Amino acid sequence: MEQNENTLSVLKITPGQYPQQVEIDNNLKALQEAVGGTIAAVYPFADPVAIICNDDGKLMGLPLNRALRDENGQMYDAIAGDFLVVGLGEEDFASLTPEMAQKYEQLFHQPEAFLKLGNRLLVLPVPDEPPAEKPRTKPPAEHDR
């Protein structure tokens, strides 16, 4: 029943990449390693989930990763660097339920690029063709061989 008290099944979201479901140790050190520094937990959603990100990500100049949007779809913040989406237990972080994992995988699925225009930040979805990075076997080409 409590086989996974010591590990968390969470989503890890890296700039420019699709979310990955990962298992990490349920301790501060593992969380810090996952985001590359001091952690901050933010609770932007009504669901029992938290975003764990690098507290100093923007100060450190980490690449912007994903926008956080309000209910009207307006960006109010952007997360810099790798971050995790974790579940919330009674008093601690917990694994994501499969439903939450799926919901937030979809929410953060599309990598985003950020362009500074003066003091405004534009967010663009990154197109689905990751340049020169095809770790998996390619499906057969659509066009004639």
mmCIF file of C-alpha atoms in Angstrom:
data_model
loop_
_atom_site.group_PDB
_atom_site.id
_atom_site.type_symbol
_atom_site.label_atom_id
_atom_site.label_comp_id
_atom_site.label_asym_id
_atom_site.label_seq_id
_atom_site.Cartn_x
_atom_site.Cartn_y
_atom_site.Cartn_z
ATOM 1 C CA MET A 1 0.000 0.000 0.000
ATOM 2 C CA GLU A 2 2.740 2.477 0.847
ATOM 3 C CA GLN A 3 5.315 1.216 -1.591
ATOM 4 C CA ASN A 4 5.839 4.641 -3.094
ATOM 5 C CA GLU A 5 6.045 6.834 -0.004
ATOM 6 C CA ASN A 6 9.688 7.470 -0.829
ATOM 7 C CA THR A 7 9.294 8.279 -4.490
ATOM 8 C CA LEU A 8 6.941 10.593 -6.285
ATOM 9 C CA SER A 9 5.527 10.100 -9.730
ATOM 10 C CA VAL A 10 5.490 13.612 -11.171
ATOM 11 C CA LEU A 11 5.716 15.517 -14.434
ATOM 12 C CA LYS A 12 9.033 17.093 -15.274
ATOM 13 C CA ILE A 13 8.869 19.904 -17.769
ATOM 14 C CA THR A 14 12.038 21.117 -19.437
ATOM 15 C CA PRO A 15 12.206 24.191 -21.705
ATOM 16 C CA GLY A 16 11.630 23.261 -25.329
ATOM 17 C CA GLN A 17 10.541 19.707 -24.572
ATOM 18 C CA TYR A 18 7.359 17.813 -23.942
ATOM 19 C CA PRO A 19 6.509 16.928 -20.345
ATOM 20 C CA GLN A 20 7.905 13.643 -19.081
ATOM 21 C CA GLN A 21 6.521 11.501 -16.333
ATOM 22 C CA VAL A 22 9.371 10.788 -13.937
ATOM 23 C CA GLU A 23 9.871 9.165 -10.561
ATOM 24 C CA ILE A 24 11.884 11.189 -8.106
ATOM 25 C CA ASP A 25 12.789 10.694 -4.489
ATOM 26 C CA ASN A 26 10.432 12.397 -2.083
ATOM 27 C CA ASN A 27 12.987 14.620 -0.429
ATOM 28 C CA LEU A 28 14.233 18.160 -0.649
ATOM 29 C CA LYS A 29 17.555 17.232 -2.216
ATOM 30 C CA ALA A 30 15.902 15.388 -5.117
ATOM 31 C CA LEU A 31 13.494 18.266 -5.692
ATOM 32 C CA GLN A 32 16.352 20.765 -5.696
ATOM 33 C CA GLU A 33 18.321 18.632 -8.131
ATOM 34 C CA ALA A 34 15.310 18.366 -10.424
ATOM 35 C CA VAL A 35 15.015 22.153 -10.750
ATOM 36 C CA GLY A 36 18.686 23.023 -10.367
ATOM 37 C CA GLY A 37 18.590 25.049 -7.161
ATOM 38 C CA THR A 38 16.431 26.404 -4.384
ATOM 39 C CA ILE A 39 12.860 25.301 -4.813
ATOM 40 C CA ALA A 40 9.736 27.376 -4.779
ATOM 41 C CA ALA A 41 6.311 25.792 -4.736
ATOM 42 C CA VAL A 42 3.479 27.666 -6.413
ATOM 43 C CA TYR A 43 -0.162 26.718 -6.404
ATOM 44 C CA PRO A 44 -1.690 28.357 -9.462
ATOM 45 C CA PHE A 45 -4.446 25.788 -10.006
ATOM 46 C CA ALA A 46 -7.617 24.781 -8.215
ATOM 47 C CA ASP A 47 -6.538 21.138 -8.402
ATOM 48 C CA PRO A 48 -4.476 19.585 -5.589
ATOM 49 C CA VAL A 49 -1.241 20.075 -7.498
ATOM 50 C CA ALA A 50 1.794 22.284 -7.066
ATOM 51 C CA ILE A 51 4.433 23.547 -9.431
ATOM 52 C CA ILE A 52 7.921 23.183 -8.029
ATOM 53 C CA CYS A 53 10.343 25.455 -9.805
ATOM 54 C CA ASN A 54 13.685 27.081 -9.235
ATOM 55 C CA ASP A 55 13.117 29.993 -6.877
ATOM 56 C CA ASP A 56 15.866 32.015 -8.536
ATOM 57 C CA GLY A 57 15.284 30.751 -12.068
ATOM 58 C CA LYS A 58 14.688 34.175 -13.567
ATOM 59 C CA LEU A 59 17.529 35.804 -11.633
ATOM 60 C CA MET A 60 19.860 33.045 -12.786
ATOM 61 C CA GLY A 61 18.762 33.686 -16.354
ATOM 62 C CA LEU A 62 17.423 30.164 -16.850
ATOM 63 C CA PRO A 63 15.526 29.828 -20.130
ATOM 64 C CA LEU A 64 11.845 30.606 -19.844
ATOM 65 C CA ASN A 65 9.890 27.400 -20.030
ATOM 66 C CA ARG A 66 6.099 27.742 -19.912
ATOM 67 C CA ALA A 67 3.625 30.543 -19.351
ATOM 68 C CA LEU A 68 1.195 30.539 -16.475
ATOM 69 C CA ARG A 69 -2.163 31.842 -17.585
ATOM 70 C CA ASP A 70 -5.232 33.081 -15.776
ATOM 71 C CA GLU A 71 -8.693 31.733 -16.464
ATOM 72 C CA ASN A 72 -8.961 34.098 -19.442
ATOM 73 C CA GLY A 73 -5.842 32.645 -21.009
ATOM 74 C CA GLN A 74 -3.766 35.758 -20.296
ATOM 75 C CA MET A 75 -0.190 35.109 -19.295
ATOM 76 C CA TYR A 76 0.542 36.504 -15.838
ATOM 77 C CA ASP A 77 3.886 34.840 -15.271
ATOM 78 C CA ALA A 78 6.385 32.514 -16.894
ATOM 79 C CA ILE A 79 8.342 29.745 -15.242
ATOM 80 C CA ALA A 80 12.068 29.740 -15.903
ATOM 81 C CA GLY A 81 14.056 26.533 -16.050
ATOM 82 C CA ASP A 82 12.927 22.976 -15.427
ATOM 83 C CA PHE A 83 9.903 22.536 -13.224
ATOM 84 C CA LEU A 84 7.849 19.738 -11.765
ATOM 85 C CA VAL A 85 4.115 19.334 -11.443
ATOM 86 C CA VAL A 86 3.483 17.336 -8.284
ATOM 87 C CA GLY A 87 0.411 16.211 -6.424
ATOM 88 C CA LEU A 88 -0.499 17.508 -2.991
ATOM 89 C CA GLY A 89 -1.076 15.070 -0.169
ATOM 90 C CA GLU A 90 -2.388 15.757 3.304
ATOM 91 C CA GLU A 91 0.640 17.797 4.317
ATOM 92 C CA ASP A 92 3.263 17.011 1.767
ATOM 93 C CA PHE A 93 3.896 16.640 -1.913
ATOM 94 C CA ALA A 94 2.479 13.473 -3.413
ATOM 95 C CA SER A 95 2.447 11.587 -6.676
ATOM 96 C CA LEU A 96 0.138 12.880 -9.368
ATOM 97 C CA THR A 97 -2.959 10.814 -9.924
ATOM 98 C CA PRO A 98 -3.172 9.466 -13.478
ATOM 99 C CA GLU A 99 -5.954 11.989 -14.200
ATOM 100 C CA MET A 100 -3.902 14.930 -12.964
ATOM 101 C CA ALA A 101 -0.801 13.682 -14.780
ATOM 102 C CA GLN A 102 -2.795 13.526 -18.000
ATOM 103 C CA LYS A 103 -4.466 16.884 -17.463
ATOM 104 C CA TYR A 104 -1.211 18.738 -16.820
ATOM 105 C CA GLU A 105 0.681 16.854 -19.500
ATOM 106 C CA GLN A 106 -1.887 18.253 -21.924
ATOM 107 C CA LEU A 107 -1.842 21.718 -20.355
ATOM 108 C CA PHE A 108 1.933 22.005 -20.619
ATOM 109 C CA HIS A 109 2.336 19.703 -23.611
ATOM 110 C CA GLN A 110 3.353 22.281 -26.171
ATOM 111 C CA PRO A 111 6.807 23.767 -25.615
ATOM 112 C CA GLU A 112 6.711 27.558 -25.706
ATOM 113 C CA ALA A 113 9.167 30.168 -26.873
ATOM 114 C CA PHE A 114 9.330 33.620 -25.330
ATOM 115 C CA LEU A 115 10.206 36.764 -27.250
ATOM 116 C CA LYS A 116 10.927 40.027 -25.540
ATOM 117 C CA LEU A 117 9.373 42.998 -27.302
ATOM 118 C CA GLY A 118 10.407 46.046 -25.348
ATOM 119 C CA ASN A 119 8.941 45.330 -21.942
ATOM 120 C CA ARG A 120 6.362 42.879 -23.238
ATOM 121 C CA LEU A 121 6.798 39.175 -23.450
ATOM 122 C CA LEU A 122 5.316 37.295 -26.379
ATOM 123 C CA VAL A 123 4.685 33.588 -26.017
ATOM 124 C CA LEU A 124 4.746 31.398 -29.098
ATOM 125 C CA PRO A 125 4.086 27.692 -29.263
ATOM 126 C CA VAL A 126 7.153 25.896 -30.491
ATOM 127 C CA PRO A 127 6.337 24.022 -33.698
ATOM 128 C CA ASP A 128 6.063 20.258 -33.470
ATOM 129 C CA GLU A 129 9.182 19.526 -35.549
ATOM 130 C CA PRO A 130 11.971 19.434 -32.996
ATOM 131 C CA PRO A 131 15.052 20.422 -35.011
ATOM 132 C CA ALA A 132 17.529 17.600 -35.561
ATOM 133 C CA GLU A 133 16.443 15.849 -32.416
ATOM 134 C CA LYS A 134 14.688 12.596 -33.162
ATOM 135 C CA PRO A 135 15.668 10.107 -30.500
ATOM 136 C CA ARG A 136 12.899 7.675 -31.418
ATOM 137 C CA THR A 137 12.641 5.786 -34.653
ATOM 138 C CA LYS A 138 10.936 7.831 -37.282
ATOM 139 C CA PRO A 139 7.617 6.725 -38.662
ATOM 140 C CA PRO A 140 7.898 5.952 -42.357
ATOM 141 C CA ALA A 141 7.851 9.097 -44.454
ATOM 142 C CA GLU A 142 4.454 10.156 -45.754
ATOM 143 C CA HIS A 143 5.686 10.901 -49.250
ATOM 144 C CA ASP A 144 6.776 8.339 -51.846
ATOM 145 C CA ARG A 145 10.124 6.730 -51.346
#
